[in-house]
Amino acid sequence: APHPVVDVCGVTHFADNPPVLRASSRPASPRSASGAAMAATAMGGARVVGAPKFFAAGSRRTVRGASALRAATRPAAARRSIATVTRAQAGQTAEGDRIIDVSQIVVPEDLIGIRAYVRWEEAGMPEDTPPEWQAAEYAKARLDLQLEVLNGVTLNDIRRRYNQDTVDGDDEPIFSRGDANVMLDDAAGKFTGATSNVVPMETRPTPLDDFAPTIDIPGGGEKQKVTIEPEEWIEPPPEQVGEYHSDAHAHRDLRSVISHHAGGDEIAAPKYSAKTFMSRWASFDSPNTLVNQRLYTLGDDSEMLVQMYQDVAEDESASSGPRKRVLSRSVVITTDSQDDLVLHWGVAKDEPGQWLLPETTVWPAKTTAVSDMSVETPFVSGQGCLPAEAFDKDEVEPGEEDLCYPIQQLTIELPGEGADELMGLQFVIRNKEGTSWFRDEKNGNSNFHANYATTQHSKAADELLETIIRSEAGNGWWTLMHRFNLASTMLEQKCAPGASEKSIAKAVAAAAKIYVWLRYSSNRKLTWQRNYNVKPRELSAAQSKLTKTIAKLFCDAPHLRDITRLMLGTVGKGGEGGQGQQIRDEILNIMHRNDIKEKKGIWMEEWHQKLHNNTTPDDIIICEAYLAFLKSNMDISEYWRVLSEGGIDRARLESYERPILAEPTPRPTKKVALIKDFQNYLKILKSVHSGADLIECIKTANKGLGGVSPALNYARVAQNGGGDAIQLLAACVDARHELRGAGLASPSDQEWTRELLYLDLSLDDVARRAVERSGEANYGLEDQMRLAGLVMENLALSLPTSNEDIVLALIDWRRVEEARRGGDSQWALRAKAVVDRVRLAVALHADDVAAKMQPAATEIGVACGIEHWAVDLFAEEVIRGGPAFALSLVLSRLDPLLRAEADMGAWQIISPVPAVGYVKHVHSLREVMNETFTRPTVLVADKVGGDEEIPAGSVAVLTTCSVDVLSHSAVRARNMGVLFATCYDEAVLDSLAALDGEPVSASVMGGDEVVWEEVDASAVAVGAGAGDVSSVPKGLKLAKIPFCGKFTVPLQEFKKGVVGAKAINTLALNESLGGGKIPAWINLPKSMVIPFGTMEHILDDAVNAGVKAELASLVAAIDDSSETALERSLAACRACVKHIAAPAGMLDEIETAMVAAGIPAPEDEDRWAMAWSALTDVWASKWNDRAFVSLRNVGIDHDDLRMSVLVQPVVDADYAFVIHTVNPSSKDQTELYAEVVMGLGEALVGNYPGRALSFSVKKTSGETPRILGFPSKNVMLKIPRQTLIFRSDSNGEDLEGYAGAGLYESVPMDEEETIHADYATNPLVWDEGFRTELLSKIAEAGVAIETALDGQPQDIEGVVKDGEIYVVQTRPQM
């Protein structure tokens, strides 16, 4: 009869030989280890490859113990002569007496040796075991067999199990069942513990005598009952915490903490980094028609490449819709397997997961139908050849052109778009004989697939998310082990440097998605077990593999250190098998030591079955809950309390595949022993599932660190309470610096790095709890400042990739602390600036986390049915659980103290006008910029960048964001009569936001505070005039300016109607300089203009005919029905403008004008291309969103806007400034106001977040400028070479009553380099003499220019280079 069936994709296959069930084709309901062995026996000798090993006669891959292998090489007679113990002898003592004790049973030594090997294998094959452990294991192996014999198993039964020859006379049991039961009862459970597996090495040596009962049972006679009084548990007193004082921070070089690996474009990788023939085949010479490819493992030593191609052509018949059409598709499957293979496949038409019988038209040669839903096709054998250049030099012989390798390949041609279109294939692979089957073992043993459409579960645009969702959202078997193994593979494929020529951005994006997945898992949002049993050692090994992969990435990929550090915190450390096996073994050891029966319905037996079936991190909480139950004198409420705090309820306990239904049983006489046992067991659980337990991490890393430092020891002792929170935080920070010195600063060894990272994560957790404790302390200002510095430092250590901004702020903070101690009168103002910068850094970090993680969190969460709140709040919870949030809490407590010291109040008034309207709370000003409110609206905006347009109908904008007084939004608010202010007290603004939808009246009181009150709706109509858009002139007209006939205009020909106001004022400045109206020390840059109408003129050139038609169509289709629609349609217009080409002769004319003006022209074609790109960027800014909205709101016809472009050389500035010669906040005509930043002025006029250094000064008094605020912008801009800037100069700026300045872009030819600002070393911030001299000179220049231009208030932009003042442009102040 044929051997049993193998069911693959619904098709029954019979085999002439015992089938091989590979790990990739396990049944839907997999068995346990013993079950797998029994199943194989039932199948007539089938062998399970990749499943737990077992002995089977004739199996060519059977693995035997040392004794068995030696025995197998001897003749049969010799083997029998060794086994001289007969059945009769086994049942007697050496003296011939009847056996009354199990230990008297004699078992052949060769069988004991085999059993000892099996025990070692089941324990995970630990290496370097000590001799005493080996001896104990041998004794336990003997006892295992003795107990079997006692239970009626014959010696020949044991021999057959281990593939040994039988011995005549050994087929009868030595003992009857009745004799065995009596002897076992008399033993009182003494030896039952030996049937469990290996006792953990941490508790060795454990003599067998330890399993003896605590009550002696005398031989013969009647048993005596002994009553034992319960022993009371006395909780050991906590260690004395003491104090921690260290001056390590005073000698620490904080700059050494800065990561220098955050930049870079591409990961350096060899052209061919693959080491296998198939991976080289995949990476070499891929045609454009290749749309996707994946490389799979096939068994133990082969690979399979699946490549998907499609031919696409222009669809000439399409009048609308898609312009391209898929003509045909093909799937090419290639493998280097040496076994002849057959493809078992079906097609998908309506859904990606379908199995449909393919039409015969797509059958390759020799295809046959095997069911109503699938066919089979043999692979074609041949040679695969690659050119020598695809290999390393040492792999190629001199002169060799091609290297060939035997491969098998199969191509399946699929139809293109149309009625017969198919989504792709589903398939599995078998060998020719049908004895081996292969599925995707890295993806939950699912079928292989080649789908041209995404799965029904997801609209994921990338393969990584699609793979995750397919694994998680299906109904197949799936466990933590499979998840961890798949994550390891993905990290190696998508993130490992050198694996392919991927950009850093792509690697970071992939790592972020994998982190999201693992965090969902650690938070129990994804299943931990589904239809599959995993041994603890298998799970432990999977965890170990994943954590080592993560640690290796931390070592090798500096750009991934932030995310890999987070990732490691979601996975327990695991082990190579031994640690995981301890979980399974020790629970039985505990039960046997405490005489707890393996009886159904008992809580501990239910937990034991759960542990045996599938241990998870939940078991740590269950163990802690049971310990709480024991220590509370069996108070069951304590058990449920600890479970609840750990996120486990009764429903979860009952949901396990092996449910826990019962409650713990009180065992007062065993209480103390159980507490001791389970305290040790908790350590075992944590060593596998937790990883970041401080005490366990210290134990693991102690030797490598050379001992426990005072800082580390203080963190250990004080972590759970006691001591001072600041001292604990200081100890954590010092200890974390010690870990950097021990290897984290320059990691190389992945094993050691993993141990250090887990210890670092545990210290970070203790530090977070210390910050939480600090909120309960009544710290004064000095302690609050020290606390803030420590929390900043802790955050910097937690961001090894992206900590530069925080570290530079921390260095500045240290100087502020010194300034306070030194009596600096401005220390509080300085401190406030640093706090604002750090808050900005934290906000940017939160935004970065949200941008990288929230889309993936939404994609995975929705597909896997995760609760919507957990999905929506994913990124927020990541931040709230980390050190950045802890820092924000500390700064929130410190900020009001600093404002009080600096006499700042809670508000910065930017536009001081009254407002009456309805409150509307919004996330950001940008998201409502396109709105036209139908009733007066008081906007409370969480985010304001400074470059947004003020929405029509708004009467006030109030925010917690620091915004420059001279930002675009600020200027527009003042121009429109809108109240605009920053509130530094979040609680104050939150109280206003809580009135969302209610009418209020707001006004500025005392010049420095916004106050409001709720009013009746009727009051809104009365007060609506203030701030209403009607206060801005409507129906403004722009003259239609024609092209002047030439592409450039020199300085002396600047005139109205040809060039814009910036250029007109530049001419006026030059004339004033020449006429002596402004001081000679004010420098003016060389200038020329590309005049109004130039863009429109060259669009009429034949070379741009297509662009003109497309732009006209896009402009007509602009959709301003929503902010998203407007952004999309305007972006399309801008992209179209970028395709404008220069007509013949235009660039030559521009070059001639540049030379004549003294402006250095671009040196070569590449530089000219950059210049043209910058020019078209300025033209394209006509269609930026804020400009479009602004013009629409005041009724200006957008088609009438014309753009001239002022061209100037860029001054490589040390500082940049903007001056308003009349203070815009106070309207004081006698006072000048200015803002200064480090580097180029785009950081100021481009509205980069944070505030510039600001000052005011009386124009005529000659007094020292008064500092209003120190800088808090986190970046400065530089261009490290000579270049040009193209400044927008439209006819829609500086209109009467309308501030249009700043709506359009000014673009440098070379991209600015963004550098984190280092204020701690800059004289503008810390050298009072230098600062006073520089600011006075800037103020003097402003007054001189205002005077030269007939006393009209001016808005002036300029720079400082080597102490020299350059004024780059001026315009009338609005």
mmCIF file of N, CA and C in Angstrom, residues 258-263 267-268 495-497 504 507-508 550-565 744-747 799-803:
data_model
loop_
_atom_site.group_PDB
_atom_site.id
_atom_site.type_symbol
_atom_site.label_atom_id
_atom_site.label_comp_id
_atom_site.label_asym_id
_atom_site.label_seq_id
_atom_site.Cartn_x
_atom_site.Cartn_y
_atom_site.Cartn_z
ATOM 1 N N ILE A 258 28.295 63.740 20.985
ATOM 2 C CA ILE A 258 27.593 64.074 19.741
ATOM 3 C C ILE A 258 27.843 63.001 18.695
ATOM 4 N N SER A 259 26.760 62.571 18.082
ATOM 5 C CA SER A 259 26.875 61.617 16.987
ATOM 6 C C SER A 259 27.324 62.349 15.737
ATOM 7 N N HIS A 260 28.257 61.756 15.023
ATOM 8 C CA HIS A 260 28.725 62.351 13.769
ATOM 9 C C HIS A 260 28.378 61.455 12.592
ATOM 10 N N HIS A 261 27.307 60.677 12.757
ATOM 11 C CA HIS A 261 26.967 59.711 11.719
ATOM 12 C C HIS A 261 25.580 59.929 11.148
ATOM 13 N N ALA A 262 24.950 61.050 11.478
ATOM 14 C CA ALA A 262 23.553 61.225 11.064
ATOM 15 C C ALA A 262 23.406 61.584 9.601
ATOM 16 N N GLY A 263 24.476 62.088 8.980
ATOM 17 C CA GLY A 263 24.349 62.530 7.596
ATOM 18 C C GLY A 263 24.717 61.459 6.610
ATOM 19 N N ILE A 267 24.747 54.357 1.683
ATOM 20 C CA ILE A 267 25.577 53.424 2.429
ATOM 21 C C ILE A 267 26.651 52.903 1.490
ATOM 22 N N ALA A 268 27.884 52.984 1.944
ATOM 23 C CA ALA A 268 28.962 52.449 1.132
ATOM 24 C C ALA A 268 28.804 50.938 1.039
ATOM 25 N N CYS A 495 17.951 46.451 6.064
ATOM 26 C CA CYS A 495 18.656 47.471 6.845
ATOM 27 C C CYS A 495 20.158 47.262 6.953
ATOM 28 N N ALA A 496 20.629 46.057 6.717
ATOM 29 C CA ALA A 496 22.046 45.788 6.943
ATOM 30 C C ALA A 496 22.899 46.556 5.951
ATOM 31 N N PRO A 497 23.884 47.332 6.422
ATOM 32 C CA PRO A 497 24.757 48.065 5.500
ATOM 33 C C PRO A 497 25.545 47.093 4.644
ATOM 34 N N ILE A 504 20.370 55.735 3.135
ATOM 35 C CA ILE A 504 20.152 55.768 4.582
ATOM 36 C C ILE A 504 18.678 55.998 4.887
ATOM 37 N N ALA A 507 16.763 52.773 4.629
ATOM 38 C CA ALA A 507 17.075 51.847 5.717
ATOM 39 C C ALA A 507 16.382 52.280 7.003
ATOM 40 N N VAL A 508 16.390 53.596 7.276
ATOM 41 C CA VAL A 508 15.730 54.104 8.476
ATOM 42 C C VAL A 508 14.226 53.875 8.387
ATOM 43 N N ILE A 550 19.770 42.804 15.868
ATOM 44 C CA ILE A 550 19.582 44.223 16.205
ATOM 45 C C ILE A 550 20.882 44.815 16.729
ATOM 46 N N ALA A 551 21.566 44.099 17.599
ATOM 47 C CA ALA A 551 22.825 44.600 18.155
ATOM 48 C C ALA A 551 23.869 44.762 17.060
ATOM 49 N N LYS A 552 23.879 43.848 16.104
ATOM 50 C CA LYS A 552 24.848 43.972 15.006
ATOM 51 C C LYS A 552 24.553 45.213 14.174
ATOM 52 N N LEU A 553 23.272 45.495 13.938
ATOM 53 C CA LEU A 553 22.917 46.720 13.215
ATOM 54 C C LEU A 553 23.356 47.954 13.999
ATOM 55 N N PHE A 554 23.189 47.908 15.328
ATOM 56 C CA PHE A 554 23.627 49.035 16.153
ATOM 57 C C PHE A 554 25.127 49.263 15.953
ATOM 58 N N CYS A 555 25.884 48.186 15.853
ATOM 59 C CA CYS A 555 27.331 48.303 15.656
ATOM 60 C C CYS A 555 27.671 48.821 14.261
ATOM 61 N N ASP A 556 27.018 48.254 13.251
ATOM 62 C CA ASP A 556 27.441 48.477 11.871
ATOM 63 C C ASP A 556 26.766 49.647 11.183
ATOM 64 N N ALA A 557 25.621 50.084 11.679
ATOM 65 C CA ALA A 557 24.850 51.126 10.990
ATOM 66 C C ALA A 557 24.564 52.277 11.944
ATOM 67 N N PRO A 558 25.491 53.231 12.090
ATOM 68 C CA PRO A 558 25.289 54.337 13.048
ATOM 69 C C PRO A 558 24.008 55.115 12.821
ATOM 70 N N HIS A 559 23.553 55.205 11.574
ATOM 71 C CA HIS A 559 22.326 55.947 11.285
ATOM 72 C C HIS A 559 21.078 55.250 11.819
ATOM 73 N N LEU A 560 21.216 54.008 12.256
ATOM 74 C CA LEU A 560 20.069 53.265 12.777
ATOM 75 C C LEU A 560 20.110 53.100 14.292
ATOM 76 N N ARG A 561 21.039 53.744 14.972
ATOM 77 C CA ARG A 561 21.213 53.468 16.397
ATOM 78 C C ARG A 561 20.020 53.943 17.237
ATOM 79 N N ASP A 562 19.412 55.050 16.889
ATOM 80 C CA ASP A 562 18.218 55.482 17.630
ATOM 81 C C ASP A 562 17.140 54.415 17.571
ATOM 82 N N ILE A 563 16.858 53.934 16.364
ATOM 83 C CA ILE A 563 15.731 53.027 16.176
ATOM 84 C C ILE A 563 16.058 51.620 16.641
ATOM 85 N N THR A 564 17.296 51.163 16.448
ATOM 86 C CA THR A 564 17.634 49.811 16.904
ATOM 87 C C THR A 564 17.658 49.749 18.421
ATOM 88 N N ARG A 565 18.033 50.828 19.055
ATOM 89 C CA ARG A 565 18.001 50.865 20.526
ATOM 90 C C ARG A 565 16.560 50.729 21.012
ATOM 91 N N LEU A 744 29.812 51.273 24.130
ATOM 92 C CA LEU A 744 28.683 51.809 23.373
ATOM 93 C C LEU A 744 29.060 53.011 22.509
ATOM 94 N N ALA A 745 30.119 53.718 22.893
ATOM 95 C CA ALA A 745 30.522 54.891 22.095
ATOM 96 C C ALA A 745 31.026 54.463 20.724
ATOM 97 N N SER A 746 31.756 53.351 20.671
ATOM 98 C CA SER A 746 32.283 52.819 19.407
ATOM 99 C C SER A 746 32.041 51.314 19.382
ATOM 100 N N PRO A 747 30.817 50.897 19.205
ATOM 101 C CA PRO A 747 30.490 49.475 19.329
ATOM 102 C C PRO A 747 31.059 48.658 18.180
ATOM 103 N N LEU A 799 19.663 59.065 22.356
ATOM 104 C CA LEU A 799 19.557 59.338 20.915
ATOM 105 C C LEU A 799 20.954 59.290 20.297
ATOM 106 N N PRO A 800 21.554 58.115 20.241
ATOM 107 C CA PRO A 800 22.945 58.042 19.768
ATOM 108 C C PRO A 800 23.131 58.431 18.312
ATOM 109 N N THR A 801 22.056 58.499 17.536
ATOM 110 C CA THR A 801 22.176 58.935 16.140
ATOM 111 C C THR A 801 21.915 60.426 15.980
ATOM 112 N N SER A 802 20.971 60.976 16.726
ATOM 113 C CA SER A 802 20.456 62.318 16.431
ATOM 114 C C SER A 802 20.480 63.243 17.644
ATOM 115 N N ASN A 803 21.562 63.216 18.405
ATOM 116 C CA ASN A 803 21.566 63.968 19.669
ATOM 117 C C ASN A 803 22.282 65.306 19.597
#
